[in-house]
Amino acid sequence: MCPRQERDSSDEDLEMSDTDEADDQRYDPASVEQKWQQVWADLDPFRAADDSPREKRYALTMFPYPSGDLHMGHAEVFALHDVAARYWWLRGYEVLNPMGFDSFGLNAENAAIRDNEHPATFTYANIAISTESCKKFGTSFDWSRTLNTSDPEYYRWTQWLFLKFRERGLAYRKESPVNWCPVDQTVLANEQVIDGHCERCGAEVTKRELTQWYFKITEYAQELLDNLDVLAPTWPDRVINAQRNWIGRSEGAHVTFEVVDGEPLTVYTTRPDTLFGATFMVVAADAHLAAQLVTDEQRPAYDAYLEEVRKASDIERLSTERPKTGVFLGRYAVNPVNGEQIPIWAADYVLPDYGTGAIMAVPAQDQRDWEFAQKFDLPIVRTVQPPADWEGEAYVGPGPAVNSANDEISLDGMEVDEAKTAIIGWLEQQRAGTGAVNFRLRDWLLSRQRYWGAPIPIVHCAKCGEVPVPEDQLPVLLPELRGADLTPRGVSPLAAAEDWVNVDCPSCGGPAKRDSDTMDTFVDSSWYFLRYCSPHETDRAFDTDLVNAWGPCDVYIGGVEHAVLHLLYARFFTMVLNDMGLVGFREPFSAQLNQGTVINEGAKMSKSKGNGVRLGEQLAAFGVDAVRLTLVFAGPPEDDIDWADMSPTGSVRFLQRAWRLSGDVTSPVGADASGGDVELRRATAHAVHEAGELVEGFRFNVMIARVMELVNATRKAIDSGCGPADPAVREAAEAVAIMLSLVAPYTAEEMWSRLGHEPTVARTSWPSVDPDLLVESSVTAVVQVQGKVKARLEVSPDIAASELEALALAEPAVARAIEGREVRRVIVREPSLVNVVV
RNA sequence: GCCGGGUUGGUGGAAUGGCAGACACUGCGCACUCAAAAUGCGUUGCCCUCACGGGCGUGUGGGUUCGACUCCCACACCCGGCACCA
């Protein structure tokens, strides 16, 4: 009979009623949660001290948009994030772990229009609810540093940063065709257009010619790309890859073609080696260049074509299946290598805002040009020799150059790379071209024609032009508008607020108008992690010394949907702020982790599918700790979690099992474990050691498995081993409580208290490990024959190779397996393996 | 089309050159119970065998190695990024 059963039955016999006995074997999450929330509120254990002598760590989670209460997705990120943050506290770091809200944006604005309210009403109500839920969820955020991007104290500095960027020439206005969402009635950045649809509302995006504000992110394209190599080891592959593809660097050349009776035309090409095969030119139909080049004779045809192009949606235009269209502009360019006059066409397969908006067409080596040449009967000259069995059209593979010589230079016979170098050299010599690099990345369009955002702090004066609002007049506060005032009309609602928009020019004092656009909310979120370091600063955006003390963020956890948007913008901001001397580093996030999505029954949760899982219901049913544990134990953090495959009841069971250990310990607080049961002490030491390494590698699910193993080992020790009084049992139970506090703070706190300690377990220390206990007294050696396991031996870890070999060969199973065969070789990897080759 | 990642039991997942399936979930069996719940114990990759034991097995096909889930080559499928970007 095991000791535990004895104890339980005697307790019951003596004094306990049925309910008391039940209380002793399980705890009620709801009442425990309430109790500890109060204790934590009083102790405030996670307030980050700027002046702490401890080494600093910065744990950051992408701050949420306050669209309502928290959902399963938030729960997952917070649970994962909390493991790292709490671990660092236990390892003796001073941890900055702030939380705030990305509280400008269209959701609140649309809700305000619907309910005839002010967006702030909706926003701040949701912030209050979410904050409360966050606290109940047991997160270790430092709420003394919270911020909302819609607070004037915050957006004042968003505006200030805009002005600083403008001073440096990094914020500018230009007129160009922009992405327009007809439903949200606002322009969109390229990053917000997904397959021709609005990222937010799904409407088909159209083009409009508008004057808009841009950030010159392209100036940093090369560094944004280069630094990805440095970040690659600590950032997820898919984010690195997505950013590389988005930046889209290519190498080639600019080549200038003289134009008969016109200004010279420069094109960008990645294949300058094929220049001898350029048989015509194509200019983007909707580029100003095309309108300049077209001859009077061809103008009617061009105008008609342009009309057609403008009507086509982006969706149509993006299709590669679409037949080529175009119109001859009536003008000829001169190919610099052979002096041939080649026609200049306009077409919509050339984009106005990439490269120079014009190309040299080499149909023999480019499929698009091939199709165009076929359709309009233009000549095709091969300049790369395709393989003998080539049956395709344009040939883009490797091969020797042909038909590529003039009096001064011959590329014939050269392979592609060699030919590129040679022709660029020649072009540079002739001053007809130069090697060039191009990026797919475009400048960041930041103006939005909506209300609920930070107003752009510029005044437009007929006399003085663009005038920045003087810094001492910041913030430019939003006018009080609500309900129907906010209805989208194609211009910003701010433009209609007469009292607000009409101002005296700060420069000349004459009548002027405020810029009525607001900033993209991605501007707000590009610097919030810096503000957290000194959130109450009133005379500057942030304290540079504190930013440098805390930053860069040691880990940034969030959704992969921000792989190119927010993460690229925040990197750009940091580089600019570093150039301004305001930040001491160039990359804001040293390590990054993307959590997966919580789905249900194989599909994304949605109202229409009716497969939504409500966080509140799960928490009520299983308790906060069990839900957190389930989310963290489900698998690697970056994998999706199908809630239907999970077992929160299994988590409840485990937590109760762990908690029960704390009630079984009978040795006093502070009992010296050194004389305790060695086997259990080894198990504890291993679990603690491995759990630490696993947390550092973000392998939280495996860390929990190690804690489960320790709970199982401790249970066994109590019931059928050394018994509950052995100090090793206390040591193990305390280690379980501490490690469990990373995931299940309430259960851990209960355990810690029942083990006789004062709160809080979250601010005690990670258990120390005696290295001697990590050394095994014996190991299991595996004996293989032909790589197949035939026997296992318990041997000393420092066994000699010869001894191990002799023991292995003496095994009956081994002898049987090699019987009648010649032993050719014996591989010995003492102390764990012997492989006999026959 | 180009770039990146992946594919392991009934399920989620462990193992990154040395015992495949840790830890869980589910299922099955047992104990406790009048019964159920809860809890505990055992068992749970597939096939052959009463059993002892043996064979097979990490998407597919090859290769390297004494030894491969792990490294290399090719292919299939799934997921993600880019895409008329010259």
PDB file of C-alpha atoms in Angstrom, chain A residues 500-743:
ATOM      1  CA  TRP A 500     -10.407  73.378 -37.892  1.00  0.00           C
ATOM      2  CA  VAL A 501      -9.100  73.399 -41.439  1.00  0.00           C
ATOM      3  CA  ASN A 502      -8.900  77.189 -41.884  1.00  0.00           C
ATOM      4  CA  VAL A 503      -5.912  78.645 -40.048  1.00  0.00           C
ATOM      5  CA  ASP A 504      -3.472  81.487 -40.288  1.00  0.00           C
ATOM      6  CA  CYS A 505      -0.272  80.560 -42.039  1.00  0.00           C
ATOM      7  CA  PRO A 506       2.409  80.018 -39.357  1.00  0.00           C
ATOM      8  CA  SER A 507       4.874  81.681 -41.692  1.00  0.00           C
ATOM      9  CA  CYS A 508       3.155  84.767 -43.171  1.00  0.00           C
ATOM     10  CA  GLY A 509       0.028  84.942 -41.038  1.00  0.00           C
ATOM     11  CA  GLY A 510      -2.209  84.954 -44.108  1.00  0.00           C
ATOM     12  CA  PRO A 511      -5.206  82.679 -44.636  1.00  0.00           C
ATOM     13  CA  ALA A 512      -4.204  79.045 -45.118  1.00  0.00           C
ATOM     14  CA  LYS A 513      -5.573  75.531 -44.794  1.00  0.00           C
ATOM     15  CA  ARG A 514      -4.418  72.619 -42.720  1.00  0.00           C
ATOM     16  CA  ASP A 515      -3.465  69.430 -44.483  1.00  0.00           C
ATOM     17  CA  SER A 516      -6.652  67.443 -43.995  1.00  0.00           C
ATOM     18  CA  ASP A 517      -5.236  63.928 -44.323  1.00  0.00           C
ATOM     19  CA  THR A 518      -4.261  61.735 -41.430  1.00  0.00           C
ATOM     20  CA  MET A 519      -1.328  59.352 -41.219  1.00  0.00           C
ATOM     21  CA  ASP A 520      -1.425  55.643 -41.952  1.00  0.00           C
ATOM     22  CA  THR A 521      -1.672  53.846 -38.584  1.00  0.00           C
ATOM     23  CA  PHE A 522       1.527  52.008 -39.462  1.00  0.00           C
ATOM     24  CA  VAL A 523       3.312  55.283 -38.741  1.00  0.00           C
ATOM     25  CA  ASP A 524       1.993  55.142 -35.167  1.00  0.00           C
ATOM     26  CA  SER A 525       3.239  51.589 -34.687  1.00  0.00           C
ATOM     27  CA  SER A 526       6.668  52.250 -36.196  1.00  0.00           C
ATOM     28  CA  TRP A 527       8.028  53.770 -33.016  1.00  0.00           C
ATOM     29  CA  TYR A 528       5.801  52.720 -30.068  1.00  0.00           C
ATOM     30  CA  PHE A 529       8.453  50.295 -28.780  1.00  0.00           C
ATOM     31  CA  LEU A 530      10.740  53.281 -28.267  1.00  0.00           C
ATOM     32  CA  ARG A 531       8.077  55.251 -26.397  1.00  0.00           C
ATOM     33  CA  TYR A 532       7.641  52.388 -23.908  1.00  0.00           C
ATOM     34  CA  CYS A 533      11.127  53.111 -22.572  1.00  0.00           C
ATOM     35  CA  SER A 534      10.002  56.519 -21.264  1.00  0.00           C
ATOM     36  CA  PRO A 535       6.238  56.639 -21.805  1.00  0.00           C
ATOM     37  CA  HIS A 536       5.544  59.655 -19.615  1.00  0.00           C
ATOM     38  CA  GLU A 537       8.096  61.947 -21.218  1.00  0.00           C
ATOM     39  CA  THR A 538       6.416  65.301 -21.954  1.00  0.00           C
ATOM     40  CA  ASP A 539       9.128  67.249 -23.739  1.00  0.00           C
ATOM     41  CA  ARG A 540      10.404  64.667 -26.203  1.00  0.00           C
ATOM     42  CA  ALA A 541       9.283  61.528 -28.027  1.00  0.00           C
ATOM     43  CA  PHE A 542      11.479  59.307 -25.907  1.00  0.00           C
ATOM     44  CA  ASP A 543      14.583  59.379 -23.748  1.00  0.00           C
ATOM     45  CA  THR A 544      17.519  58.300 -25.914  1.00  0.00           C
ATOM     46  CA  ASP A 545      19.551  57.003 -22.962  1.00  0.00           C
ATOM     47  CA  LEU A 546      16.693  54.810 -21.770  1.00  0.00           C
ATOM     48  CA  VAL A 547      16.020  53.554 -25.287  1.00  0.00           C
ATOM     49  CA  ASN A 548      19.655  52.552 -25.553  1.00  0.00           C
ATOM     50  CA  ALA A 549      19.590  50.971 -22.103  1.00  0.00           C
ATOM     51  CA  TRP A 550      16.555  48.777 -22.841  1.00  0.00           C
ATOM     52  CA  GLY A 551      16.776  48.304 -26.582  1.00  0.00           C
ATOM     53  CA  PRO A 552      16.965  46.780 -29.022  1.00  0.00           C
ATOM     54  CA  CYS A 553      14.144  44.380 -28.167  1.00  0.00           C
ATOM     55  CA  ASP A 554      15.538  40.999 -27.220  1.00  0.00           C
ATOM     56  CA  VAL A 555      12.454  39.274 -28.534  1.00  0.00           C
ATOM     57  CA  TYR A 556       9.478  40.472 -30.535  1.00  0.00           C
ATOM     58  CA  ILE A 557       6.521  38.152 -30.699  1.00  0.00           C
ATOM     59  CA  GLY A 558       3.619  38.656 -33.053  1.00  0.00           C
ATOM     60  CA  GLY A 559       1.648  37.587 -36.064  1.00  0.00           C
ATOM     61  CA  VAL A 560       3.253  36.684 -39.350  1.00  0.00           C
ATOM     62  CA  GLU A 561       0.730  38.922 -41.148  1.00  0.00           C
ATOM     63  CA  HIS A 562       3.096  41.764 -40.302  1.00  0.00           C
ATOM     64  CA  ALA A 563       6.076  40.098 -42.000  1.00  0.00           C
ATOM     65  CA  VAL A 564       6.534  42.915 -44.490  1.00  0.00           C
ATOM     66  CA  LEU A 565       4.257  45.719 -43.325  1.00  0.00           C
ATOM     67  CA  HIS A 566       4.906  46.739 -39.766  1.00  0.00           C
ATOM     68  CA  LEU A 567       8.252  44.975 -39.449  1.00  0.00           C
ATOM     69  CA  LEU A 568       9.726  46.717 -42.468  1.00  0.00           C
ATOM     70  CA  TYR A 569       8.396  50.140 -41.473  1.00  0.00           C
ATOM     71  CA  ALA A 570       9.654  49.819 -37.904  1.00  0.00           C
ATOM     72  CA  ARG A 571      13.086  48.838 -39.187  1.00  0.00           C
ATOM     73  CA  PHE A 572      13.101  51.859 -41.506  1.00  0.00           C
ATOM     74  CA  PHE A 573      12.091  54.214 -38.680  1.00  0.00           C
ATOM     75  CA  THR A 574      14.823  52.876 -36.452  1.00  0.00           C
ATOM     76  CA  MET A 575      17.483  53.431 -39.117  1.00  0.00           C
ATOM     77  CA  VAL A 576      16.343  56.994 -39.677  1.00  0.00           C
ATOM     78  CA  LEU A 577      16.226  57.710 -35.947  1.00  0.00           C
ATOM     79  CA  ASN A 578      19.710  56.277 -35.659  1.00  0.00           C
ATOM     80  CA  ASP A 579      20.880  58.623 -38.414  1.00  0.00           C
ATOM     81  CA  MET A 580      19.302  61.447 -36.433  1.00  0.00           C
ATOM     82  CA  GLY A 581      21.285  60.410 -33.360  1.00  0.00           C
ATOM     83  CA  LEU A 582      18.144  59.647 -31.355  1.00  0.00           C
ATOM     84  CA  VAL A 583      18.603  55.884 -31.189  1.00  0.00           C
ATOM     85  CA  GLY A 584      21.837  53.987 -30.667  1.00  0.00           C
ATOM     86  CA  PHE A 585      21.058  50.969 -32.849  1.00  0.00           C
ATOM     87  CA  ARG A 586      19.959  50.351 -36.420  1.00  0.00           C
ATOM     88  CA  GLU A 587      17.811  47.265 -36.011  1.00  0.00           C
ATOM     89  CA  PRO A 588      15.022  47.378 -33.427  1.00  0.00           C
ATOM     90  CA  PHE A 589      14.274  43.670 -32.952  1.00  0.00           C
ATOM     91  CA  SER A 590      17.185  41.325 -32.246  1.00  0.00           C
ATOM     92  CA  ALA A 591      15.035  38.213 -32.288  1.00  0.00           C
ATOM     93  CA  GLN A 592      11.609  37.626 -33.661  1.00  0.00           C
ATOM     94  CA  LEU A 593       9.042  34.899 -33.161  1.00  0.00           C
ATOM     95  CA  ASN A 594       5.792  34.448 -35.071  1.00  0.00           C
ATOM     96  CA  GLN A 595       3.068  32.546 -33.360  1.00  0.00           C
ATOM     97  CA  GLY A 596       0.754  30.399 -35.469  1.00  0.00           C
ATOM     98  CA  THR A 597      -2.969  30.936 -35.727  1.00  0.00           C
ATOM     99  CA  VAL A 598      -5.601  29.305 -33.541  1.00  0.00           C
ATOM    100  CA  ILE A 599      -8.019  27.579 -35.873  1.00  0.00           C
ATOM    101  CA  ASN A 600     -10.916  25.239 -35.253  1.00  0.00           C
ATOM    102  CA  GLU A 601     -11.821  22.010 -37.049  1.00  0.00           C
ATOM    103  CA  GLY A 602      -9.269  22.585 -39.768  1.00  0.00           C
ATOM    104  CA  ALA A 603     -10.499  26.071 -40.694  1.00  0.00           C
ATOM    105  CA  LYS A 604      -9.963  29.644 -39.663  1.00  0.00           C
ATOM    106  CA  MET A 605     -12.512  30.666 -37.054  1.00  0.00           C
ATOM    107  CA  SER A 606     -15.252  32.805 -38.493  1.00  0.00           C
ATOM    108  CA  LYS A 607     -18.808  33.787 -37.815  1.00  0.00           C
ATOM    109  CA  SER A 608     -19.985  32.553 -41.213  1.00  0.00           C
ATOM    110  CA  LYS A 609     -18.523  29.096 -40.613  1.00  0.00           C
ATOM    111  CA  GLY A 610     -19.923  29.091 -37.087  1.00  0.00           C
ATOM    112  CA  ASN A 611     -16.741  27.468 -35.798  1.00  0.00           C
ATOM    113  CA  GLY A 612     -15.624  30.269 -33.510  1.00  0.00           C
ATOM    114  CA  VAL A 613     -14.226  29.415 -30.086  1.00  0.00           C
ATOM    115  CA  ARG A 614     -14.852  32.094 -27.488  1.00  0.00           C
ATOM    116  CA  LEU A 615     -11.909  32.749 -25.213  1.00  0.00           C
ATOM    117  CA  GLY A 616     -14.135  33.804 -22.333  1.00  0.00           C
ATOM    118  CA  GLU A 617     -16.036  30.515 -22.428  1.00  0.00           C
ATOM    119  CA  GLN A 618     -12.843  28.471 -22.501  1.00  0.00           C
ATOM    120  CA  LEU A 619     -11.422  30.394 -19.561  1.00  0.00           C
ATOM    121  CA  ALA A 620     -14.619  29.934 -17.580  1.00  0.00           C
ATOM    122  CA  ALA A 621     -14.752  26.225 -18.348  1.00  0.00           C
ATOM    123  CA  PHE A 622     -11.116  25.246 -17.781  1.00  0.00           C
ATOM    124  CA  GLY A 623      -9.483  28.139 -15.952  1.00  0.00           C
ATOM    125  CA  VAL A 624      -6.850  30.578 -17.207  1.00  0.00           C
ATOM    126  CA  ASP A 625      -3.896  28.302 -16.489  1.00  0.00           C
ATOM    127  CA  ALA A 626      -5.300  25.310 -18.364  1.00  0.00           C
ATOM    128  CA  VAL A 627      -6.058  27.418 -21.430  1.00  0.00           C
ATOM    129  CA  ARG A 628      -2.577  28.951 -21.343  1.00  0.00           C
ATOM    130  CA  LEU A 629      -0.973  25.562 -20.868  1.00  0.00           C
ATOM    131  CA  THR A 630      -2.965  24.074 -23.734  1.00  0.00           C
ATOM    132  CA  LEU A 631      -1.886  26.858 -26.078  1.00  0.00           C
ATOM    133  CA  VAL A 632       1.781  26.630 -25.160  1.00  0.00           C
ATOM    134  CA  PHE A 633       1.963  22.825 -25.055  1.00  0.00           C
ATOM    135  CA  ALA A 634       0.137  22.398 -28.383  1.00  0.00           C
ATOM    136  CA  GLY A 635       3.298  22.407 -30.470  1.00  0.00           C
ATOM    137  CA  PRO A 636       6.077  24.676 -31.689  1.00  0.00           C
ATOM    138  CA  PRO A 637       5.027  28.319 -31.169  1.00  0.00           C
ATOM    139  CA  GLU A 638       5.055  29.110 -34.880  1.00  0.00           C
ATOM    140  CA  ASP A 639       2.681  26.259 -35.811  1.00  0.00           C
ATOM    141  CA  ASP A 640      -1.064  26.724 -36.146  1.00  0.00           C
ATOM    142  CA  ILE A 641      -3.160  25.261 -33.359  1.00  0.00           C
ATOM    143  CA  ASP A 642      -6.369  23.458 -34.218  1.00  0.00           C
ATOM    144  CA  TRP A 643      -8.371  23.883 -31.036  1.00  0.00           C
ATOM    145  CA  ALA A 644     -10.457  20.835 -31.971  1.00  0.00           C
ATOM    146  CA  ASP A 645      -7.334  18.663 -31.674  1.00  0.00           C
ATOM    147  CA  MET A 646      -6.454  20.037 -28.255  1.00  0.00           C
ATOM    148  CA  SER A 647      -7.440  18.803 -24.858  1.00  0.00           C
ATOM    149  CA  PRO A 648      -7.852  21.546 -22.288  1.00  0.00           C
ATOM    150  CA  THR A 649      -9.202  18.878 -19.927  1.00  0.00           C
ATOM    151  CA  GLY A 650      -5.849  17.142 -20.194  1.00  0.00           C
ATOM    152  CA  SER A 651      -4.228  20.409 -19.119  1.00  0.00           C
ATOM    153  CA  VAL A 652      -6.594  20.727 -16.177  1.00  0.00           C
ATOM    154  CA  ARG A 653      -5.683  17.189 -15.159  1.00  0.00           C
ATOM    155  CA  PHE A 654      -1.971  17.870 -15.333  1.00  0.00           C
ATOM    156  CA  LEU A 655      -2.231  21.094 -13.349  1.00  0.00           C
ATOM    157  CA  GLN A 656      -4.198  19.368 -10.594  1.00  0.00           C
ATOM    158  CA  ARG A 657      -1.589  16.621 -10.537  1.00  0.00           C
ATOM    159  CA  ALA A 658       1.212  19.114 -10.199  1.00  0.00           C
ATOM    160  CA  TRP A 659      -0.678  21.105  -7.571  1.00  0.00           C
ATOM    161  CA  ARG A 660      -1.285  17.976  -5.513  1.00  0.00           C
ATOM    162  CA  LEU A 661       2.469  17.475  -5.146  1.00  0.00           C
ATOM    163  CA  SER A 662       2.655  20.657  -3.101  1.00  0.00           C
ATOM    164  CA  GLY A 663       0.178  19.243  -0.599  1.00  0.00           C
ATOM    165  CA  ASP A 664       2.102  15.995  -0.225  1.00  0.00           C
ATOM    166  CA  VAL A 665       5.427  17.502   0.770  1.00  0.00           C
ATOM    167  CA  THR A 666       5.995  17.005   4.485  1.00  0.00           C
ATOM    168  CA  SER A 667       9.580  18.221   4.918  1.00  0.00           C
ATOM    169  CA  PRO A 668       9.947  21.748   6.327  1.00  0.00           C
ATOM    170  CA  VAL A 669      10.675  24.871   4.286  1.00  0.00           C
ATOM    171  CA  GLY A 670      14.402  25.168   3.704  1.00  0.00           C
ATOM    172  CA  ALA A 671      15.049  21.444   4.177  1.00  0.00           C
ATOM    173  CA  ASP A 672      18.525  20.583   2.916  1.00  0.00           C
ATOM    174  CA  ALA A 673      18.083  18.479  -0.193  1.00  0.00           C
ATOM    175  CA  SER A 674      21.703  17.392  -0.396  1.00  0.00           C
ATOM    176  CA  GLY A 675      21.076  14.177   1.533  1.00  0.00           C
ATOM    177  CA  GLY A 676      17.833  13.455  -0.332  1.00  0.00           C
ATOM    178  CA  ASP A 677      16.958  10.741  -2.777  1.00  0.00           C
ATOM    179  CA  VAL A 678      19.590  10.891  -5.503  1.00  0.00           C
ATOM    180  CA  GLU A 679      17.458   9.520  -8.289  1.00  0.00           C
ATOM    181  CA  LEU A 680      14.785  12.176  -7.824  1.00  0.00           C
ATOM    182  CA  ARG A 681      17.408  14.861  -7.367  1.00  0.00           C
ATOM    183  CA  ARG A 682      18.921  13.866 -10.704  1.00  0.00           C
ATOM    184  CA  ALA A 683      15.528  14.033 -12.349  1.00  0.00           C
ATOM    185  CA  THR A 684      14.990  17.513 -10.914  1.00  0.00           C
ATOM    186  CA  ALA A 685      18.416  18.737 -11.981  1.00  0.00           C
ATOM    187  CA  HIS A 686      17.923  17.438 -15.519  1.00  0.00           C
ATOM    188  CA  ALA A 687      14.451  18.900 -15.846  1.00  0.00           C
ATOM    189  CA  VAL A 688      15.568  22.332 -14.623  1.00  0.00           C
ATOM    190  CA  HIS A 689      18.670  22.336 -16.789  1.00  0.00           C
ATOM    191  CA  GLU A 690      16.895  21.278 -19.947  1.00  0.00           C
ATOM    192  CA  ALA A 691      13.841  23.455 -19.353  1.00  0.00           C
ATOM    193  CA  GLY A 692      16.099  26.494 -19.195  1.00  0.00           C
ATOM    194  CA  GLU A 693      17.790  25.699 -22.472  1.00  0.00           C
ATOM    195  CA  LEU A 694      14.469  24.933 -24.104  1.00  0.00           C
ATOM    196  CA  VAL A 695      12.954  28.262 -23.074  1.00  0.00           C
ATOM    197  CA  GLU A 696      15.962  30.088 -24.436  1.00  0.00           C
ATOM    198  CA  GLY A 697      15.422  28.325 -27.766  1.00  0.00           C
ATOM    199  CA  PHE A 698      11.687  29.193 -27.708  1.00  0.00           C
ATOM    200  CA  ARG A 699      10.892  25.471 -27.536  1.00  0.00           C
ATOM    201  CA  PHE A 700       8.201  25.965 -24.955  1.00  0.00           C
ATOM    202  CA  ASN A 701       6.167  22.856 -25.764  1.00  0.00           C
ATOM    203  CA  VAL A 702       9.132  20.595 -25.062  1.00  0.00           C
ATOM    204  CA  MET A 703       9.919  22.545 -21.908  1.00  0.00           C
ATOM    205  CA  ILE A 704       6.457  21.643 -20.620  1.00  0.00           C
ATOM    206  CA  ALA A 705       7.075  17.981 -21.465  1.00  0.00           C
ATOM    207  CA  ARG A 706      10.151  18.100 -19.203  1.00  0.00           C
ATOM    208  CA  VAL A 707       8.103  19.567 -16.363  1.00  0.00           C
ATOM    209  CA  MET A 708       5.495  16.835 -16.881  1.00  0.00           C
ATOM    210  CA  GLU A 709       8.208  14.211 -16.640  1.00  0.00           C
ATOM    211  CA  LEU A 710       9.399  15.710 -13.385  1.00  0.00           C
ATOM    212  CA  VAL A 711       5.857  15.735 -11.996  1.00  0.00           C
ATOM    213  CA  ASN A 712       5.532  12.051 -12.932  1.00  0.00           C
ATOM    214  CA  ALA A 713       8.882  11.218 -11.326  1.00  0.00           C
ATOM    215  CA  THR A 714       7.955  13.092  -8.160  1.00  0.00           C
ATOM    216  CA  ARG A 715       4.581  11.371  -7.952  1.00  0.00           C
ATOM    217  CA  LYS A 716       6.346   8.030  -8.229  1.00  0.00           C
ATOM    218  CA  ALA A 717       8.885   8.982  -5.571  1.00  0.00           C
ATOM    219  CA  ILE A 718       6.124   9.975  -3.153  1.00  0.00           C
ATOM    220  CA  ASP A 719       3.907   6.935  -3.760  1.00  0.00           C
ATOM    221  CA  SER A 720       6.384   4.143  -4.251  1.00  0.00           C
ATOM    222  CA  GLY A 721       9.871   5.546  -3.730  1.00  0.00           C
ATOM    223  CA  CYS A 722      11.522   7.670  -1.113  1.00  0.00           C
ATOM    224  CA  GLY A 723       8.221   8.935   0.315  1.00  0.00           C
ATOM    225  CA  PRO A 724       6.835  12.454   0.905  1.00  0.00           C
ATOM    226  CA  ALA A 725       9.184  13.349   3.770  1.00  0.00           C
ATOM    227  CA  ASP A 726      12.357  13.130   1.699  1.00  0.00           C
ATOM    228  CA  PRO A 727      13.765  16.637   1.101  1.00  0.00           C
ATOM    229  CA  ALA A 728      14.339  15.722  -2.554  1.00  0.00           C
ATOM    230  CA  VAL A 729      10.551  15.693  -2.919  1.00  0.00           C
ATOM    231  CA  ARG A 730      10.349  19.266  -1.672  1.00  0.00           C
ATOM    232  CA  GLU A 731      13.161  20.248  -3.994  1.00  0.00           C
ATOM    233  CA  ALA A 732      11.323  18.699  -6.931  1.00  0.00           C
ATOM    234  CA  ALA A 733       7.943  20.216  -6.031  1.00  0.00           C
ATOM    235  CA  GLU A 734       9.497  23.666  -5.678  1.00  0.00           C
ATOM    236  CA  ALA A 735      11.220  23.296  -9.031  1.00  0.00           C
ATOM    237  CA  VAL A 736       7.889  22.310 -10.568  1.00  0.00           C
ATOM    238  CA  ALA A 737       6.213  25.372  -9.063  1.00  0.00           C
ATOM    239  CA  ILE A 738       8.900  27.703 -10.379  1.00  0.00           C
ATOM    240  CA  MET A 739       9.002  26.235 -13.876  1.00  0.00           C
ATOM    241  CA  LEU A 740       5.236  26.058 -14.032  1.00  0.00           C
ATOM    242  CA  SER A 741       4.991  29.744 -13.179  1.00  0.00           C
ATOM    243  CA  LEU A 742       6.084  30.506 -16.750  1.00  0.00           C
ATOM    244  CA  VAL A 743       2.886  29.023 -18.117  1.00  0.00           C
TER     245      VAL A 743
END
